[in-house]
Coordinates of C-alpha atoms in Angstrom, one line a residue:
M456 CA -28.0 -3.4 -8.5
R457 CA -25.6 -3.2 -6.0
H458 CA -23.3 0.0 -6.2
P459 CA -19.7 -0.9 -7.1
A460 CA -18.3 0.7 -3.8
Q461 CA -20.7 -1.9 -2.0
A462 CA -19.1 -4.6 -3.8
V463 CA -15.4 -3.6 -3.5
V464 CA -16.5 -3.7 0.3
L465 CA -18.3 -7.1 0.3
A466 CA -15.6 -8.5 -1.7
F467 CA -12.8 -7.7 0.6
L468 CA -15.1 -9.0 3.7
L469 CA -15.7 -12.5 1.7
A470 CA -11.7 -12.9 1.4
D471 CA -11.2 -12.0 5.0
V472 CA -13.6 -14.4 6.4
V473 CA -12.7 -17.4 3.9
G474 CA -8.7 -16.1 5.1
T475 CA -9.8 -16.1 8.8
A476 CA -11.2 -19.6 8.7
L477 CA -8.6 -21.4 6.4
L478 CA -6.0 -19.9 9.3
M479 CA -8.0 -21.1 12.0
L480 CA -7.8 -24.7 10.7
P481 CA -5.1 -26.9 12.9
P482 CA -3.1 -27.6 9.7
A483 CA -2.3 -23.6 9.5
R484 CA 0.1 -23.4 12.7
T485 CA 2.7 -25.3 14.2
G486 CA 1.4 -25.8 17.4
A487 CA -1.1 -28.0 18.8
G488 CA -4.9 -27.0 17.4
G489 CA -5.4 -24.2 15.5
A490 CA -5.1 -20.3 16.0
D491 CA -7.5 -18.2 18.1
P492 CA -9.9 -16.2 15.9
L493 CA -8.3 -13.0 17.0
T494 CA -5.0 -14.0 15.8
A495 CA -6.5 -15.7 12.8
L496 CA -8.7 -12.6 11.8
F497 CA -5.6 -9.9 12.7
T498 CA -3.2 -11.8 10.0
S499 CA -5.8 -12.4 7.5
T500 CA -7.1 -8.9 7.1
S501 CA -3.4 -7.9 7.7
A502 CA -2.4 -10.1 4.6
V503 CA -5.5 -9.5 2.3
C504 CA -5.2 -5.7 2.7
V505 CA -1.2 -6.3 2.1
T506 CA -0.6 -4.7 5.2
G507 CA 2.1 -6.8 7.0
L508 CA 1.7 -6.0 10.8
S509 CA 1.7 -9.4 13.0
T510 CA 0.5 -10.6 16.1
V511 CA 2.9 -13.9 15.9
D512 CA 6.0 -14.8 15.1
T513 CA 5.0 -15.4 11.1
P514 CA 8.0 -18.0 9.8
H515 CA 7.2 -19.9 13.3
Y516 CA 3.8 -19.9 14.1
W517 CA 2.4 -20.6 11.3
S518 CA 2.9 -23.9 9.0
T519 CA 3.8 -24.2 6.0
F520 CA 0.1 -24.5 4.7
G521 CA -0.8 -21.4 7.0
Q522 CA 2.1 -19.8 4.9
L523 CA 1.0 -20.5 1.6
V524 CA -2.4 -19.1 2.9
I525 CA -1.3 -15.8 3.6
L526 CA 0.7 -16.1 0.5
A527 CA -2.4 -16.5 -1.2
L528 CA -4.5 -13.7 0.4
I529 CA -1.4 -11.4 0.0
Q530 CA -1.8 -12.0 -3.7
V531 CA -5.4 -11.8 -4.0
G532 CA -5.4 -8.3 -1.5
G533 CA -2.6 -6.8 -4.0
F534 CA -3.9 -7.6 -7.0
G535 CA -8.0 -6.4 -6.4
I536 CA -11.0 -8.5 -5.5
M537 CA -12.7 -6.4 -7.9
T538 CA -10.0 -6.8 -10.6
L539 CA -10.2 -10.5 -10.2
A540 CA -14.2 -10.8 -10.5
S541 CA -13.5 -8.6 -13.7
L542 CA -11.1 -11.1 -15.0
L543 CA -13.3 -14.0 -14.4
T544 CA -16.2 -12.6 -16.3
I545 CA -14.0 -12.1 -19.3
V546 CA -12.9 -15.8 -18.9
V547 CA -16.3 -17.0 -19.1
W548 CA -18.9 -14.3 -20.4
R549 CA -16.2 -13.6 -22.9
R550 CA -17.1 -9.5 -22.5
L551 CA -18.0 -6.9 -20.2
G552 CA -21.4 -5.5 -19.6
L553 CA -21.7 -1.4 -19.3
R554 CA -22.2 -1.9 -15.5
S555 CA -19.1 -4.7 -15.1
R556 CA -16.9 -1.7 -16.9
L557 CA -17.5 0.5 -14.4
T558 CA -16.8 -1.4 -11.5
A559 CA -13.9 -2.9 -12.9
A560 CA -12.6 1.1 -13.5
A561 CA -13.6 2.3 -10.2
E562 CA -11.2 -0.4 -8.6
T563 CA -8.2 0.0 -11.1
K564 CA -8.7 3.2 -11.5
A565 CA -8.3 3.2 -15.5
L566 CA -8.8 5.6 -17.8
G567 CA -12.1 5.2 -19.0
P568 CA -14.6 2.4 -18.9
G569 CA -13.8 1.3 -22.5
E570 CA -9.8 0.9 -21.1
V571 CA -10.8 -1.8 -18.7
R572 CA -10.4 -5.2 -20.9
R573 CA -6.6 -3.9 -22.0
V574 CA -5.4 -2.8 -17.9
L575 CA -6.8 -6.3 -16.9
K576 CA -4.5 -7.8 -19.3
G577 CA -1.7 -5.5 -18.4
V578 CA -2.0 -6.1 -14.4
L579 CA -1.5 -9.5 -15.1
L580 CA 1.2 -9.5 -17.3
I581 CA 2.7 -6.9 -15.3
T582 CA 2.4 -8.9 -12.0
V583 CA 3.7 -11.9 -13.5
S584 CA 6.6 -10.4 -14.6
C585 CA 8.0 -8.3 -12.1
E586 CA 7.3 -11.3 -9.4
L587 CA 9.0 -13.5 -11.7
V588 CA 12.1 -11.7 -11.9
V589 CA 12.4 -10.7 -8.6
A590 CA 11.8 -14.5 -7.5
A591 CA 14.7 -15.7 -9.8
C592 CA 17.1 -13.1 -8.2
L593 CA 16.0 -13.5 -4.5
T594 CA 16.7 -17.5 -5.2
L595 CA 19.7 -17.0 -6.3
R596 CA 20.8 -15.4 -3.6
F597 CA 19.5 -17.4 -1.0
A598 CA 20.8 -21.1 -2.8
L599 CA 24.6 -19.2 -3.8
G600 CA 25.1 -16.9 -0.7
Y601 CA 23.4 -18.5 2.5
D602 CA 23.8 -22.0 1.2
E603 CA 19.9 -22.8 1.3
G604 CA 18.9 -26.1 -0.8
W605 CA 17.1 -25.3 -4.0
G606 CA 13.5 -25.8 -3.0
R607 CA 14.0 -23.6 0.2
A608 CA 15.5 -20.6 -2.0
S609 CA 12.7 -20.8 -4.2
Y610 CA 10.5 -20.9 -1.4
L611 CA 11.9 -17.9 0.2
G612 CA 12.5 -16.2 -3.0
A613 CA 9.0 -16.7 -4.3
F614 CA 7.2 -15.9 -0.6
H615 CA 9.5 -13.0 -0.3
A616 CA 8.9 -11.2 -4.0
V617 CA 5.3 -11.8 -3.7
S618 CA 5.3 -9.8 -0.4
A619 CA 7.1 -7.4 -2.1
F620 CA 5.8 -6.6 -4.9
N621 CA 2.2 -6.2 -3.2
N622 CA 3.8 -4.0 -0.8
A623 CA 3.1 -6.7 1.9
G624 CA 5.9 -7.0 4.2
F625 CA 5.2 -10.4 5.5
A626 CA 8.8 -12.4 5.8
L627 CA 10.2 -15.7 6.8
Y628 CA 12.3 -14.4 9.2
S629 CA 11.5 -13.8 13.0
D630 CA 13.8 -10.4 12.2
N631 CA 12.1 -9.7 9.1
L632 CA 15.4 -8.7 7.1
V633 CA 17.7 -7.4 9.9
G634 CA 19.8 -10.3 8.8
F635 CA 20.4 -8.7 5.3
V636 CA 20.6 -5.4 6.5
G637 CA 23.9 -5.2 4.1
D638 CA 23.2 -7.5 1.4
P639 CA 22.0 -5.4 -1.7
W640 CA 21.3 -8.6 -3.5
I641 CA 18.7 -9.2 -0.9
C642 CA 17.4 -5.4 0.0
M643 CA 17.8 -4.1 -3.7
P644 CA 15.6 -6.6 -5.3
I645 CA 12.9 -6.0 -2.7
A646 CA 13.1 -2.6 -2.4
L647 CA 12.8 -1.9 -6.3
A648 CA 9.6 -4.4 -6.3
V649 CA 7.7 -2.6 -3.6
I650 CA 8.7 0.7 -6.0
A651 CA 6.9 -0.6 -9.2
G652 CA 4.0 -2.1 -6.8
G653 CA 3.2 1.0 -5.4
L654 CA 3.4 3.1 -8.7
G655 CA 0.2 1.8 -9.3
F656 CA -0.7 -0.5 -12.8
P657 CA -1.9 2.8 -14.6
V658 CA 1.0 4.1 -14.8
W659 CA 3.0 1.5 -15.5
L660 CA 0.9 0.9 -18.3
E661 CA 1.4 4.3 -20.0
V662 CA 5.4 4.2 -19.0
L663 CA 5.3 1.3 -21.1
R664 CA 3.4 2.4 -24.1
H665 CA 5.7 6.1 -23.8
R666 CA 8.5 4.8 -22.7
R667 CA 10.7 6.8 -25.1
R668 CA 8.2 9.6 -25.2
W669 CA 7.6 11.1 -21.6
R670 CA 6.7 13.8 -22.8
Q671 CA 3.5 12.2 -23.7
W672 CA 2.8 11.6 -20.4
S673 CA -0.6 11.7 -18.6
L674 CA -0.8 14.5 -15.9
H675 CA -1.4 11.7 -13.5
T676 CA 1.5 9.7 -14.4
T677 CA 3.8 12.7 -14.3
M678 CA 2.6 13.4 -10.6
T679 CA 3.1 10.1 -9.7
V680 CA 6.8 9.6 -10.7
G681 CA 7.8 13.0 -10.0
A682 CA 6.6 13.0 -6.5
T683 CA 7.5 9.2 -6.0
A684 CA 11.0 9.8 -7.3
V685 CA 11.4 13.6 -4.9
L686 CA 9.7 11.4 -2.0
L687 CA 12.6 8.7 -2.4
V688 CA 15.7 11.3 -2.7
L689 CA 14.2 12.9 0.6
G690 CA 13.4 10.4 2.7
T691 CA 16.7 8.6 1.9
V692 CA 18.8 11.9 2.7
L693 CA 16.8 12.4 5.8
I694 CA 16.9 8.9 6.8
T695 CA 20.4 8.4 6.5
V696 CA 21.4 11.6 8.0
G697 CA 19.1 11.2 10.9
E698 CA 20.1 7.2 12.2
W699 CA 23.8 7.8 11.0
N700 CA 25.8 7.9 13.6
N701 CA 23.0 6.0 15.8
P702 CA 24.9 2.7 17.2
A703 CA 21.9 0.6 17.3
T704 CA 20.7 0.9 13.6
L705 CA 23.2 2.1 11.2
G706 CA 25.8 3.6 13.0
S707 CA 28.0 0.3 13.3
M708 CA 28.1 0.2 9.2
D709 CA 30.1 1.5 6.7
A710 CA 29.2 4.0 4.4
P711 CA 28.0 2.2 1.4
G712 CA 25.8 0.3 3.9
R713 CA 24.7 2.9 5.7
V714 CA 23.3 4.4 2.3
L715 CA 21.4 1.4 1.5
A716 CA 19.8 1.1 4.5
G717 CA 18.7 4.5 4.4
F718 CA 17.2 4.0 0.8
F719 CA 15.3 0.6 2.0
H720 CA 13.8 2.3 5.1
A721 CA 12.9 5.4 2.5
V722 CA 11.2 2.6 0.3
M723 CA 9.3 0.6 2.8
P724 CA 7.3 3.4 4.2
R725 CA 5.5 3.1 0.2
T726 CA 4.1 1.5 1.9
A727 CA 5.6 -2.1 2.9
G728 CA 6.6 -3.2 6.3
F729 CA 9.4 -5.0 5.4
N730 CA 12.7 -3.4 7.6
S731 CA 16.2 -4.0 7.9
I732 CA 16.6 -2.2 11.2
D733 CA 15.1 -2.3 14.4
Y734 CA 12.6 1.0 14.8
G735 CA 11.9 0.4 18.4
D736 CA 16.0 1.6 18.3
V737 CA 15.6 4.5 15.7
A738 CA 15.5 8.4 16.7
G739 CA 11.8 10.5 17.0
G740 CA 12.9 12.5 14.0
T741 CA 12.8 9.4 12.5
L742 CA 9.9 7.9 13.2
L743 CA 8.0 11.3 12.8
I744 CA 9.7 11.3 9.0
T745 CA 8.4 7.8 8.7
C746 CA 5.2 8.4 9.8
I747 CA 5.0 11.0 6.9
L748 CA 5.9 8.7 4.4
M749 CA 3.9 6.3 5.5
F750 CA 0.5 8.6 5.4
I751 CA 1.5 9.4 1.9
G752 CA 1.9 6.4 0.7
G753 CA 2.4 5.4 -3.0
G754 CA 0.2 5.1 -6.3
S755 CA -3.0 5.2 -7.6
A756 CA -4.3 1.9 -8.3
G757 CA -1.1 0.1 -7.0
T758 CA -0.5 -2.2 -4.0
A759 CA 0.5 0.3 -1.7
G760 CA -2.0 2.2 0.8
G761 CA -1.7 5.9 2.6
I762 CA -3.6 8.3 1.0
K763 CA -1.7 8.3 -2.4
V764 CA 0.9 10.5 -4.0
T765 CA -1.6 12.0 -6.1
T766 CA -4.0 13.6 -3.4
F767 CA -0.9 14.7 -1.7
V768 CA 0.6 16.5 -4.5
L769 CA -3.1 17.7 -5.9
L770 CA -3.4 19.7 -2.2
F771 CA 0.0 21.4 -2.6
W772 CA -1.0 22.7 -5.8
A773 CA -4.2 23.6 -4.1
I774 CA -2.6 25.4 -1.2
L775 CA 0.3 27.0 -4.1
A776 CA -2.4 28.8 -6.3
E777 CA -4.3 29.7 -3.0
V778 CA -1.0 31.3 -1.9
R779 CA -0.4 33.0 -5.3
G780 CA -4.1 34.5 -5.5
E781 CA -5.0 32.7 -8.3
R782 CA -8.4 31.4 -9.2
D783 CA -7.4 28.1 -10.8
V784 CA -5.1 25.6 -9.4
E785 CA -3.0 24.4 -12.3
A786 CA -0.4 21.5 -12.5
H787 CA 2.3 20.5 -15.5
G788 CA 0.2 23.0 -17.8
R789 CA -3.1 21.7 -16.8
R790 CA -5.9 23.1 -14.9
I791 CA -6.9 21.1 -12.0
D792 CA -10.9 20.0 -11.8
E793 CA -12.4 21.4 -8.5
R794 CA -13.9 18.1 -8.2
A795 CA -10.7 16.3 -8.1
V796 CA -9.6 18.8 -5.4
R797 CA -12.4 18.5 -3.6
Q798 CA -12.1 14.6 -3.4
A799 CA -8.3 14.9 -2.4
L800 CA -9.4 17.5 0.7
T801 CA -11.9 14.6 1.5
V802 CA -9.4 11.9 1.7
A803 CA -6.9 13.7 3.4
L804 CA -9.1 14.8 6.2
L805 CA -11.1 11.9 6.6
S806 CA -7.4 10.3 6.9
V807 CA -6.5 12.7 9.3
G808 CA -10.0 12.1 11.3
A809 CA -9.9 8.3 11.1
V810 CA -5.6 8.2 12.2
S811 CA -6.6 11.1 15.1
T812 CA -9.6 9.0 16.3
A813 CA -7.6 5.7 16.4
T814 CA -4.7 7.0 18.4
V815 CA -6.9 8.4 21.1
V816 CA -8.4 5.3 21.4
L817 CA -5.2 3.2 21.7
T818 CA -3.6 5.6 24.1
E819 CA -7.1 4.7 26.3
L820 CA -6.5 0.9 25.6
T821 CA -2.8 0.8 26.3
E822 CA 0.2 1.6 28.5
H823 CA 2.7 2.4 25.7
A824 CA 4.0 6.0 24.5
L825 CA 2.2 8.1 22.3
D826 CA 5.0 8.1 19.5
A827 CA 4.8 4.2 19.4
I828 CA 1.3 4.3 19.4
F829 CA 0.8 6.6 17.0
F830 CA 3.6 5.1 14.4
E831 CA 1.5 1.8 14.9
V832 CA -2.1 3.4 13.7
V833 CA -0.3 5.0 10.8
S834 CA 1.4 1.9 9.7
A835 CA -2.1 0.3 9.9
F836 CA -4.2 2.9 8.6
A837 CA -1.8 3.2 5.6
T838 CA -1.6 -0.7 5.6
V839 CA 2.4 -0.4 5.6
G840 CA 3.4 -3.1 8.7
L841 CA 6.2 -1.3 10.0
S842 CA 6.2 -1.3 14.2
T843 CA 8.3 -0.4 16.6
G844 CA 7.4 -3.8 18.2
I845 CA 4.1 -3.4 20.4
T846 CA 1.4 -5.1 18.1
A847 CA 1.9 -8.7 19.9
D848 CA 1.6 -6.9 23.3
L849 CA -1.5 -4.7 22.7
P850 CA -4.8 -6.1 24.2
G851 CA -7.6 -7.5 22.1
P852 CA -9.9 -4.3 21.6
A853 CA -6.6 -2.3 20.6
Q854 CA -5.6 -5.4 17.7
L855 CA -9.6 -5.1 16.5
V856 CA -9.1 -1.4 16.2
L857 CA -5.9 -2.0 13.8
V858 CA -8.2 -4.8 12.1
A859 CA -10.7 -1.6 11.5
L860 CA -7.9 0.4 10.3
M861 CA -6.0 -1.9 8.1
F862 CA -9.9 -2.7 6.4
L863 CA -10.4 1.0 6.3
G864 CA -7.0 2.1 4.7
R865 CA -7.2 -0.4 2.4
L866 CA -10.4 0.1 0.7
G867 CA -10.3 4.3 1.4
P868 CA -12.2 6.6 3.3
V869 CA -13.8 7.7 0.1
T870 CA -14.7 3.9 -1.3
L871 CA -16.3 2.9 1.6
V872 CA -18.5 6.0 2.6
S873 CA -19.6 5.4 -1.0
A874 CA -20.5 2.1 -0.3
L875 CA -22.6 2.5 2.3
A876 CA -24.5 5.1 0.6
L877 CA -27.6 3.7 -1.5
R878 CA -27.8 5.8 -4.2
E879 CA -26.2 8.8 -5.6
R880 CA -28.3 12.1 -4.8
G881 CA -28.6 15.1 -7.1
H882 CA -30.1 18.6 -6.5
L883 CA -31.8 20.7 -9.2
Y884 CA -31.2 23.8 -7.5
R885 CA -28.0 26.1 -6.1
L886 CA -28.6 27.9 -2.9
P887 CA -27.0 31.2 -2.3
E888 CA -23.4 31.7 -2.0
G889 CA -22.0 32.3 1.7
R890 CA -18.6 33.3 2.3
P891 CA -17.6 32.8 5.9
L892 CA -14.2 34.0 7.4
I893 CA -11.6 32.0 7.4
G894 CA -8.8 32.1 10.0

């Protein structure tokens, strides 16, 4: 029987291929003929991997049909191919076999196979509820604040709500959301939707279950919520201060507008590619801070990318335990399993390797500055979608590298490696212990 991780990879590949084929159809674009294969592949991969990078102007290049295809790919990618497959299994067979339960648990990061059925229902409820609320808020603002017709306002509201909750970052404006940089009625609903989608479904299910008893939260939920709050506050402060006097970004705005923009751009690297300022004009320090936030990403089993905040926090606690000379890694009154620490280290190092390799390759393929290339690579791998504006200028081979990075970043290094393994291998013996010199 096929390994669950292999099924995840094949499912995403199938969605990507179908999306590419649909976007190559003549009705999918506004001009004559269909999109070329590379443009269709790049856009499809970016949508199904909920990234947001694009080599073309989304509102002008793609027709309404093409935009709806992108929207569907975003929803499918954010919801999770294996989650949808498990839901179909419930509908058709009214039950999940053990193998299917384990497969769904691997994709949704459920606490146990027995909880998968409840998780799937909760995922659907949370997704639909959040997207409907955000879509309603945005629709009202577009209609009443920008004189859009109710039909157009509803379309804009629904598209950006789905794109935000799924951390995709696709927008129906050529400058993304730069035109709304000082509008809290547009920026705040989108930012809150990004946070909601990026926390992860298990976190939301537990928060709703114990909404008045936060002390009963699991270690995973405590770490995810706590780290998210800390990173949002730090990101807001650092980005706002760094761009406060930059006339090309925040310098020309009033104080509340600067804080709003700073908060918005502390949220987006978590990982949605919306932007209300031009990243081509930001300071070098802001680019570096954004890269760090993008690489960390959001919560596990959510719509965010990156190495995930739990991985980052686990490594922090492991370093702290080693510095203190403690034998066990402990956090929030719990001892962390050694396998979890090894998994976190593996994910982090494989991710660093992927980003480093891609940066070197793109440096050889393009003439762009290293900081812009590095920013683009991290954005693609972390499935963020932010860019300094070089995406469309990259040659075909460089765009294919980004396609591979988006796919790898969405599935995760460990999942991809596991998918290539035919079976797990165990040893019936242990070798003598060795201790090489470190440092």
